[in-house]
mmCIF file of C-alpha atoms in Angstrom:
data_model
loop_
_atom_site.group_PDB
_atom_site.id
_atom_site.type_symbol
_atom_site.label_atom_id
_atom_site.label_comp_id
_atom_site.label_asym_id
_atom_site.label_seq_id
_atom_site.Cartn_x
_atom_site.Cartn_y
_atom_site.Cartn_z
ATOM 1 C CA MET A 211 130.871 69.692 85.943
ATOM 2 C CA THR A 212 132.343 69.381 89.408
ATOM 3 C CA SER A 213 130.360 71.223 92.052
ATOM 4 C CA SER A 214 132.312 73.094 94.696
ATOM 5 C CA GLN A 215 131.116 74.489 97.990
ATOM 6 C CA PRO A 216 130.807 78.252 98.493
ATOM 7 C CA GLY A 217 134.121 79.687 99.572
ATOM 8 C CA SER A 218 136.263 77.167 97.670
ATOM 9 C CA ALA A 219 137.440 78.669 94.384
ATOM 10 C CA HIS A 220 139.008 76.565 91.636
ATOM 11 C CA PRO A 221 142.791 77.156 91.898
ATOM 12 C CA THR A 222 143.321 77.344 88.151
ATOM 13 C CA SER A 223 140.200 79.433 87.453
ATOM 14 C CA PRO A 224 140.488 83.041 86.261
ATOM 15 C CA THR A 225 138.479 83.960 89.364
ATOM 16 C CA SER A 226 141.679 83.652 91.399
ATOM 17 C CA GLU A 227 142.936 86.848 89.770
ATOM 18 C CA PRO A 228 142.142 89.905 91.924
ATOM 19 C CA THR A 229 141.398 92.099 88.909
ATOM 20 C CA LEU A 230 141.073 91.730 85.171
ATOM 21 C CA PRO A 231 141.990 94.554 82.786
ATOM 22 C CA THR A 232 139.359 96.015 80.531
ATOM 23 C CA SER A 233 139.981 97.010 76.952
ATOM 24 C CA ALA A 234 140.581 100.555 78.176
ATOM 25 C CA GLY A 235 143.342 99.345 80.465
ATOM 26 C CA ARG A 236 141.395 99.916 83.692
ATOM 27 C CA PRO A 237 140.917 97.142 86.255
ATOM 28 C CA LEU A 238 137.619 95.335 85.807
ATOM 29 C CA SER A 239 134.988 96.644 88.206
ATOM 30 C CA PRO A 240 134.641 94.362 91.248
ATOM 31 C CA THR A 241 130.933 94.131 90.448
ATOM 32 C CA GLU A 242 131.811 92.338 87.188
ATOM 33 C CA GLN A 243 134.282 89.852 88.688
ATOM 34 C CA ARG A 244 133.392 86.317 89.750
ATOM 35 C CA ASN A 245 132.933 85.690 93.441
ATOM 36 C CA PRO A 246 134.781 82.641 94.833
ATOM 37 C CA ALA A 247 132.381 82.574 97.801
ATOM 38 C CA SER A 248 129.475 81.648 95.518
ATOM 39 C CA SER A 249 131.293 79.102 93.390
ATOM 40 C CA GLY A 250 129.084 76.048 92.866
ATOM 41 C CA LEU A 251 125.960 78.054 93.664
ATOM 42 C CA ASP A 252 123.673 76.080 91.378
ATOM 43 C CA GLY A 253 124.629 72.851 93.127
ATOM 44 C CA LEU A 254 123.251 73.994 96.475
ATOM 45 C CA ASP A 255 119.764 73.473 97.840
ATOM 46 C CA THR A 256 117.512 76.503 98.273
ATOM 47 C CA LEU A 257 118.527 77.149 101.879
ATOM 48 C CA GLY A 258 122.166 76.937 100.852
ATOM 49 C CA VAL A 259 121.673 79.565 98.143
ATOM 50 C CA LEU A 260 119.929 81.881 100.590
ATOM 51 C CA ARG A 261 122.704 81.418 103.151
ATOM 52 C CA VAL A 262 125.335 82.424 100.587
ATOM 53 C CA LEU A 263 123.323 85.505 99.653
ATOM 54 C CA ASN A 264 122.845 86.425 103.297
ATOM 55 C CA ALA A 265 126.505 85.925 104.153
ATOM 56 C CA GLU A 266 127.584 88.165 101.282
ATOM 57 C CA ASP A 267 125.080 90.832 102.287
ATOM 58 C CA HIS A 268 127.086 91.443 105.465
ATOM 59 C CA ALA A 269 129.666 93.230 103.311
ATOM 60 C CA VAL A 270 127.073 95.876 102.484
ATOM 61 C CA ILE A 271 126.913 97.319 105.995
ATOM 62 C CA ASP A 272 130.697 97.673 106.208
ATOM 63 C CA ALA A 273 130.872 99.286 102.767
ATOM 64 C CA VAL A 274 128.259 101.891 103.672
ATOM 65 C CA ALA A 275 129.851 102.529 107.083
ATOM 66 C CA ALA A 276 133.193 103.285 105.425
ATOM 67 C CA ALA A 277 131.524 105.947 103.260
ATOM 68 C CA LEU A 278 129.709 107.777 106.077
ATOM 69 C CA PRO A 279 132.215 110.655 106.508
ATOM 70 C CA GLN A 280 131.940 111.519 102.806
ATOM 71 C CA LEU A 281 128.178 111.094 102.939
ATOM 72 C CA ALA A 282 127.960 113.504 105.884
ATOM 73 C CA GLU A 283 129.851 116.133 103.890
ATOM 74 C CA LEU A 284 127.436 115.657 100.996
ATOM 75 C CA VAL A 285 124.426 116.087 103.298
ATOM 76 C CA ASP A 286 125.828 119.357 104.638
ATOM 77 C CA ILE A 287 126.531 120.668 101.135
ATOM 78 C CA ALA A 288 123.070 119.673 99.912
ATOM 79 C CA ALA A 289 121.327 121.182 102.957
ATOM 80 C CA ASP A 290 123.125 124.484 102.489
ATOM 81 C CA ARG A 291 122.183 124.635 98.814
ATOM 82 C CA MET A 292 118.587 123.600 99.419
ATOM 83 C CA ARG A 293 118.215 126.386 101.991
ATOM 84 C CA ARG A 294 119.184 128.751 99.158
ATOM 85 C CA GLY A 295 116.458 127.273 96.973
ATOM 86 C CA GLY A 296 118.597 124.633 95.266
ATOM 87 C CA ARG A 297 117.618 121.103 94.347
ATOM 88 C CA VAL A 298 119.090 117.604 94.499
ATOM 89 C CA HIS A 299 119.039 115.482 91.334
ATOM 90 C CA TYR A 300 119.762 111.750 91.155
ATOM 91 C CA PHE A 301 120.952 110.272 87.844
ATOM 92 C CA GLY A 302 121.201 106.550 87.133
ATOM 93 C CA ALA A 303 120.347 103.697 84.799
ATOM 94 C CA GLY A 304 118.696 100.352 85.515
ATOM 95 C CA THR A 305 118.687 99.411 89.195
ATOM 96 C CA SER A 306 120.649 102.526 90.178
ATOM 97 C CA GLY A 307 118.207 104.795 88.358
ATOM 98 C CA ARG A 308 115.187 103.075 89.888
ATOM 99 C CA LEU A 309 116.631 103.462 93.376
ATOM 100 C CA GLY A 310 117.161 107.187 92.804
ATOM 101 C CA VAL A 311 113.604 107.673 91.574
ATOM 102 C CA LEU A 312 112.273 105.638 94.510
ATOM 103 C CA ASP A 313 114.178 107.665 97.086
ATOM 104 C CA ALA A 314 113.052 110.983 95.607
ATOM 105 C CA SER A 315 109.418 109.903 95.372
ATOM 106 C CA GLU A 316 109.227 108.849 99.026
ATOM 107 C CA LEU A 317 110.182 112.255 100.415
ATOM 108 C CA LEU A 318 106.821 113.903 99.707
ATOM 109 C CA PRO A 319 104.631 111.577 101.828
ATOM 110 C CA THR A 320 107.234 111.129 104.563
ATOM 111 C CA PHE A 321 108.544 114.673 104.948
ATOM 112 C CA ASN A 322 106.020 116.802 103.020
ATOM 113 C CA LEU A 323 108.845 117.885 100.745
ATOM 114 C CA GLU A 324 107.655 120.128 97.966
ATOM 115 C CA PRO A 325 107.669 118.570 94.481
ATOM 116 C CA GLY A 326 110.741 119.391 92.435
ATOM 117 C CA ARG A 327 113.194 119.696 95.343
ATOM 118 C CA VAL A 328 114.690 116.192 95.095
ATOM 119 C CA ILE A 329 114.322 114.686 91.620
ATOM 120 C CA GLY A 330 115.173 111.246 90.264
ATOM 121 C CA HIS A 331 116.259 110.826 86.631
ATOM 122 C CA ILE A 332 116.518 107.387 85.021
ATOM 123 C CA ALA A 333 118.006 106.614 81.625
ATOM 124 C CA GLY A 334 115.143 105.794 79.276
ATOM 125 C CA GLY A 335 112.576 107.808 81.228
ATOM 126 C CA GLN A 336 109.420 106.531 82.924
ATOM 127 C CA ALA A 337 109.256 103.379 80.788
ATOM 128 C CA ALA A 338 112.595 102.258 82.251
ATOM 129 C CA LEU A 339 111.096 102.036 85.738
ATOM 130 C CA VAL A 340 109.366 98.764 84.890
ATOM 131 C CA ASN A 341 111.073 97.636 81.679
ATOM 132 C CA ALA A 342 114.615 97.530 80.379
ATOM 133 C CA VAL A 343 115.018 100.256 77.745
ATOM 134 C CA GLU A 344 117.610 99.083 75.238
ATOM 135 C CA ASN A 345 120.767 101.201 75.004
ATOM 136 C CA ALA A 346 119.336 103.977 77.203
ATOM 137 C CA GLU A 347 122.249 103.849 79.627
ATOM 138 C CA ASP A 348 124.700 104.283 76.754
ATOM 139 C CA SER A 349 123.344 107.706 75.797
ATOM 140 C CA GLY A 350 125.667 110.332 77.169
ATOM 141 C CA THR A 351 123.674 112.832 75.118
ATOM 142 C CA ASP A 352 120.477 112.099 77.066
ATOM 143 C CA GLY A 353 122.403 112.422 80.302
ATOM 144 C CA SER A 354 123.854 115.751 79.209
ATOM 145 C CA ALA A 355 120.389 117.064 78.368
ATOM 146 C CA ALA A 356 119.115 116.117 81.837
ATOM 147 C CA GLY A 357 122.181 117.501 83.612
ATOM 148 C CA ALA A 358 121.978 120.792 81.725
ATOM 149 C CA GLU A 359 118.823 121.634 83.699
ATOM 150 C CA LEU A 360 120.873 122.116 86.877
ATOM 151 C CA GLY A 361 122.308 125.382 88.184
ATOM 152 C CA PRO A 362 124.923 126.568 90.697
ATOM 153 C CA ASP A 363 122.716 125.977 93.761
ATOM 154 C CA ASP A 364 121.939 122.386 92.776
ATOM 155 C CA VAL A 365 123.525 119.032 93.628
ATOM 156 C CA ALA A 366 123.936 116.266 91.028
ATOM 157 C CA ILE A 367 124.344 112.724 92.344
ATOM 158 C CA GLY A 368 125.267 110.126 89.767
ATOM 159 C CA ILE A 369 124.643 106.513 90.811
ATOM 160 C CA ALA A 370 126.386 103.740 88.882
ATOM 161 C CA ALA A 371 127.583 100.405 90.236
ATOM 162 C CA SER A 372 130.445 100.126 87.733
ATOM 163 C CA GLY A 373 131.078 103.864 87.732
ATOM 164 C CA SER A 374 131.176 103.896 83.940
ATOM 165 C CA THR A 375 127.596 104.484 82.740
ATOM 166 C CA PRO A 376 127.666 107.016 79.846
ATOM 167 C CA TYR A 377 124.236 108.449 80.764
ATOM 168 C CA VAL A 378 125.509 109.258 84.265
ATOM 169 C CA GLY A 379 128.761 110.650 82.904
ATOM 170 C CA GLY A 380 126.924 112.990 80.555
ATOM 171 C CA ALA A 381 124.684 114.223 83.373
ATOM 172 C CA LEU A 382 127.583 114.888 85.749
ATOM 173 C CA ASP A 383 129.578 116.691 83.053
ATOM 174 C CA ALA A 384 126.727 119.027 82.135
ATOM 175 C CA ALA A 385 125.649 119.684 85.718
ATOM 176 C CA ARG A 386 129.188 120.441 86.834
ATOM 177 C CA ALA A 387 129.705 122.779 83.879
ATOM 178 C CA ASN A 388 126.689 124.766 85.118
ATOM 179 C CA GLY A 389 128.179 125.106 88.611
ATOM 180 C CA ALA A 390 126.286 122.299 90.346
ATOM 181 C CA HIS A 391 128.086 120.225 92.954
ATOM 182 C CA ALA A 392 128.583 116.828 91.301
ATOM 183 C CA VAL A 393 129.062 113.544 93.171
ATOM 184 C CA LEU A 394 129.461 109.997 91.913
ATOM 185 C CA ILE A 395 128.258 107.072 94.030
ATOM 186 C CA SER A 396 129.670 103.810 92.697
ATOM 187 C CA ASN A 397 130.755 100.341 93.779
ATOM 188 C CA ASN A 398 134.039 100.535 91.883
ATOM 189 C CA PRO A 399 137.153 102.092 93.467
ATOM 190 C CA HIS A 400 138.544 102.595 89.937
ATOM 191 C CA ALA A 401 135.413 104.143 88.408
ATOM 192 C CA SER A 402 136.138 105.835 85.093
ATOM 193 C CA LEU A 403 133.588 108.568 85.817
ATOM 194 C CA ALA A 404 135.305 109.676 89.040
ATOM 195 C CA ASP A 405 137.086 112.556 87.300
ATOM 196 C CA LYS A 406 133.734 113.980 86.210
ATOM 197 C CA ALA A 407 132.655 114.537 89.819
ATOM 198 C CA ASP A 408 133.752 116.759 92.695
ATOM 199 C CA ASP A 409 133.670 113.729 94.959
ATOM 200 C CA HIS A 410 133.510 109.963 94.503
ATOM 201 C CA ILE A 411 131.741 107.963 97.209
ATOM 202 C CA VAL A 412 132.813 104.333 96.883
ATOM 203 C CA LEU A 413 130.637 101.531 98.235
ATOM 204 C CA ASP A 414 133.148 98.699 97.928
ATOM 205 C CA THR A 415 130.840 95.673 98.082
ATOM 206 C CA GLY A 416 133.072 93.442 95.937
ATOM 207 C CA PRO A 417 131.947 90.784 93.435
ATOM 208 C CA GLU A 418 128.308 89.771 93.358
ATOM 209 C CA VAL A 419 126.958 86.313 94.221
ATOM 210 C CA ILE A 420 125.655 86.213 90.654
ATOM 211 C CA THR A 421 128.449 87.729 88.582
ATOM 212 C CA GLY A 422 127.488 91.207 87.399
ATOM 213 C CA SER A 423 124.034 91.207 89.062
ATOM 214 C CA THR A 424 124.308 94.609 90.708
ATOM 215 C CA ARG A 425 120.713 94.475 91.931
ATOM 216 C CA LEU A 426 122.215 92.438 94.787
ATOM 217 C CA LYS A 427 124.973 93.818 97.048
ATOM 218 C CA ALA A 428 125.704 96.912 94.977
ATOM 219 C CA GLY A 429 122.034 97.872 94.778
ATOM 220 C CA THR A 430 121.451 97.196 98.468
ATOM 221 C CA ALA A 431 124.392 99.420 99.390
ATOM 222 C CA GLN A 432 123.094 102.155 97.106
ATOM 223 C CA LYS A 433 119.632 101.912 98.694
ATOM 224 C CA LEU A 434 121.057 102.225 102.200
ATOM 225 C CA THR A 435 123.248 105.137 101.148
ATOM 226 C CA LEU A 436 120.397 107.045 99.523
ATOM 227 C CA ASN A 437 118.169 106.319 102.543
ATOM 228 C CA GLY A 438 120.840 107.710 104.830
ATOM 229 C CA PHE A 439 121.550 110.728 102.645
ATOM 230 C CA SER A 440 117.949 111.847 102.163
ATOM 231 C CA THR A 441 116.903 111.131 105.760
ATOM 232 C CA ALA A 442 119.855 113.061 107.216
ATOM 233 C CA LEU A 443 119.133 115.840 104.723
ATOM 234 C CA MET A 444 115.522 116.094 105.869
ATOM 235 C CA VAL A 445 116.627 116.124 109.528
ATOM 236 C CA ALA A 446 119.090 118.922 108.729
ATOM 237 C CA LEU A 447 116.297 120.895 107.071
ATOM 238 C CA GLY A 448 114.041 120.581 110.128
ATOM 239 C CA ARG A 449 111.579 118.113 108.634
ATOM 240 C CA THR A 450 111.572 116.027 111.840
ATOM 241 C CA TRP A 451 111.234 116.887 115.495
ATOM 242 C CA ASP A 452 113.274 114.670 117.774
ATOM 243 C CA ASN A 453 112.870 111.284 116.062
ATOM 244 C CA LEU A 454 109.248 111.883 115.114
ATOM 245 C CA MET A 455 107.807 112.134 111.596
ATOM 246 C CA VAL A 456 106.154 115.492 112.192
ATOM 247 C CA SER A 457 106.024 116.455 108.509
ATOM 248 C CA VAL A 458 103.975 113.415 107.499
ATOM 249 C CA VAL A 459 101.213 114.111 104.979
ATOM 250 C CA ALA A 460 98.059 112.538 106.441
ATOM 251 C CA THR A 461 96.384 111.412 103.224
ATOM 252 C CA ASN A 462 94.611 108.322 104.579
ATOM 253 C CA ALA A 463 93.109 106.923 107.769
ATOM 254 C CA LYS A 464 96.302 105.156 108.830
ATOM 255 C CA LEU A 465 98.351 108.326 108.537
ATOM 256 C CA ARG A 466 95.710 110.432 110.276
ATOM 257 C CA GLU A 467 95.867 108.062 113.246
ATOM 258 C CA ARG A 468 99.656 108.215 113.124
ATOM 259 C CA THR A 469 99.393 112.003 113.312
ATOM 260 C CA VAL A 470 97.323 111.741 116.498
ATOM 261 C CA ARG A 471 99.772 109.247 117.975
ATOM 262 C CA ILE A 472 102.778 111.444 117.155
ATOM 263 C CA LEU A 473 101.163 114.474 118.792
ATOM 264 C CA ARG A 474 100.326 112.437 121.894
ATOM 265 C CA GLU A 475 103.944 111.300 122.194
ATOM 266 C CA ALA A 476 105.479 114.681 121.370
ATOM 267 C CA ALA A 477 103.306 116.737 123.709
ATOM 268 C CA ASP A 478 102.408 114.090 126.322
ATOM 269 C CA LEU A 479 98.683 114.515 125.643
ATOM 270 C CA GLY A 480 95.755 112.186 126.049
ATOM 271 C CA ASP A 481 93.920 110.976 122.983
ATOM 272 C CA ALA A 482 90.985 113.369 123.287
ATOM 273 C CA ASP A 483 93.183 116.402 123.934
ATOM 274 C CA ALA A 484 95.436 115.529 120.991
ATOM 275 C CA ARG A 485 92.487 115.214 118.620
ATOM 276 C CA ALA A 486 91.005 118.483 119.862
ATOM 277 C CA LEU A 487 94.305 120.316 119.381
ATOM 278 C CA LEU A 488 94.735 118.929 115.883
ATOM 279 C CA GLU A 489 91.222 120.023 115.000
ATOM 280 C CA ARG A 490 91.963 123.485 116.343
ATOM 281 C CA CYS A 491 95.050 123.587 114.107
ATOM 282 C CA ASN A 492 93.168 122.344 111.047
ATOM 283 C CA GLY A 493 94.980 119.012 111.208
ATOM 284 C CA ASP A 494 98.490 120.472 110.866
ATOM 285 C CA LEU A 495 100.705 118.399 113.153
ATOM 286 C CA LYS A 496 103.645 120.808 113.227
ATOM 287 C CA ILE A 497 101.458 123.752 114.163
ATOM 288 C CA ALA A 498 99.837 121.640 116.893
ATOM 289 C CA ILE A 499 103.210 120.697 118.390
ATOM 290 C CA VAL A 500 104.377 124.309 118.449
ATOM 291 C CA VAL A 501 101.083 125.410 120.048
ATOM 292 C CA SER A 502 101.327 122.666 122.674
ATOM 293 C CA PHE A 503 104.795 123.791 123.776
ATOM 294 C CA THR A 504 104.396 127.562 123.543
ATOM 295 C CA GLU A 505 100.665 128.223 124.037
ATOM 296 C CA ALA A 506 100.840 130.484 120.994
ATOM 297 C CA ALA A 507 97.822 130.929 118.763
ATOM 298 C CA PRO A 508 97.776 128.569 115.779
ATOM 299 C CA ALA A 509 98.178 131.467 113.350
ATOM 300 C CA LEU A 510 101.283 132.721 115.176
ATOM 301 C CA ALA A 511 102.685 129.201 115.345
ATOM 302 C CA ALA A 512 102.118 128.824 111.596
ATOM 303 C CA SER A 513 103.809 132.101 110.693
ATOM 304 C CA THR A 514 106.753 131.345 112.962
ATOM 305 C CA LEU A 515 107.176 127.927 111.350
ATOM 306 C CA GLU A 516 107.089 129.523 107.934
ATOM 307 C CA SER A 517 109.771 132.055 108.858
ATOM 308 C CA HIS A 518 111.992 129.239 110.180
ATOM 309 C CA ASP A 519 111.772 126.959 107.123
ATOM 310 C CA GLY A 520 109.199 124.735 108.804
ATOM 311 C CA SER A 521 111.500 123.675 111.656
ATOM 312 C CA VAL A 522 109.468 122.826 114.752
ATOM 313 C CA ARG A 523 112.503 123.080 117.025
ATOM 314 C CA ALA A 524 113.472 126.500 115.685
ATOM 315 C CA ALA A 525 109.894 127.794 115.862
ATOM 316 C CA ILE A 526 109.486 126.698 119.473
ATOM 317 C CA ALA A 527 112.826 128.259 120.418
ATOM 318 C CA GLU A 528 111.861 131.542 118.761
ATOM 319 C CA LEU A 529 108.461 131.740 120.443
ATOM 320 C CA VAL A 530 109.938 130.890 123.836
ATOM 321 C CA ARG A 531 112.625 133.523 123.289
ATOM 322 C CA VAL A 532 110.147 136.304 122.564
ATOM 323 C CA GLY A 533 107.817 135.139 125.310
ATOM 324 C CA ALA A 534 104.907 134.228 123.096
ATOM 325 C CA SER A 535 103.050 132.646 125.991
ATOM 326 C CA SER A 536 102.893 135.971 127.818
ATOM 327 C CA ASP A 537 101.125 137.545 124.842
ATOM 328 C CA VAL A 538 99.053 134.667 123.526
ATOM 329 C CA GLY A 539 97.227 132.496 126.007
ATOM 330 C CA ALA A 540 96.649 128.781 125.753
ATOM 331 C CA GLY A 541 93.018 129.390 124.965
ATOM 332 C CA SER A 542 93.768 131.591 121.987
ATOM 333 C CA GLY A 543 92.682 130.294 118.620
ATOM 334 C CA PRO A 544 92.541 131.535 115.074
ATOM 335 C CA GLU A 545 89.471 133.589 115.887
ATOM 336 C CA ASP A 546 91.517 135.531 118.460
ATOM 337 C CA SER A 547 94.280 136.426 116.039
ATOM 338 C CA GLY A 548 92.149 137.886 113.323
ATOM 339 C CA GLN A 549 93.762 135.519 110.819
ATOM 340 C CA ASP A 550 92.697 132.250 109.308
ATOM 341 C CA THR A 551 94.668 129.235 110.452
ATOM 342 C CA PRO A 552 96.528 127.694 107.517
ATOM 343 C CA GLY A 553 95.278 124.269 106.568
ATOM 344 C CA PRO A 554 97.375 121.101 106.418
ATOM 345 C CA GLY A 555 100.336 121.362 104.113
ATOM 346 C CA THR A 556 100.394 125.145 103.857
ATOM 347 C CA VAL A 557 103.438 125.492 106.070
ATOM 348 C CA GLY A 558 106.713 124.371 104.513
ATOM 349 C CA ALA A 559 107.465 120.959 105.901
#
């Protein structure tokens, strides 16, 4: 076999065709087409292989950037529905499903998001997280059963590189029928599932370095997109203050020290003062920040946070507006208010 350098496709090879029809008459998904840029890949040394992979990865950033306006609309829709008590559900199979489950699972420790607000569903269930579950992605019935759990305040996000996964299609169909806002995220501009969604966000990353291996560019683009979506969603819901992780759940020594550091930076406090304030607020970082800026009692800071969906910025603005500092001095504590100060995690993050 003649080895060719990356970027030089064989002129007579089928890879020179821009698209190939499927049996259904649709163009073949770009993720399933051969990539001329990686032709001769197995003839390269290790550094050469890595350079091809790295060069192709540059397409990921552009693909995600092109989708940002649609992604922003989705964030706004999801934030509005979550404020009404709705949920976000991810549906996917294989790599796409694992990425959805990963993104959902990371929101609790990072943003103290209550369980059951953002949920990841993967075809084949828990076993599919670490093993391939045969034929699971082909079950539209399983997808329909999962999607049927959604209601009119929910958002269904189907993730499928080819945009044709039956499990995802079944989930979007059922969720949409129940009034949920349904969105497909795919890497195929001609995705067959697009008509099952209210919106189709295309991450056009093109053919993979290894033909059909969507754990590469397609998966990376999906990961970045889900990162962006969920992070912007948490910002919109007040789970950060400035660019600080104020909703962090301090479950270990590293995170407890991070909590002290965040309070020092947010309130311009010394180490000892920050630790003392956190102790006074039973370790709740958001309450401590509100107290530091308003001189309100911890109990008042906690109740104001709760009435403003846990938003530090909104709570501070409200207490400043009503002149909390004129009624509650800096020295006030929970013993002054006649109420117990809520412990860590009791205020909605």
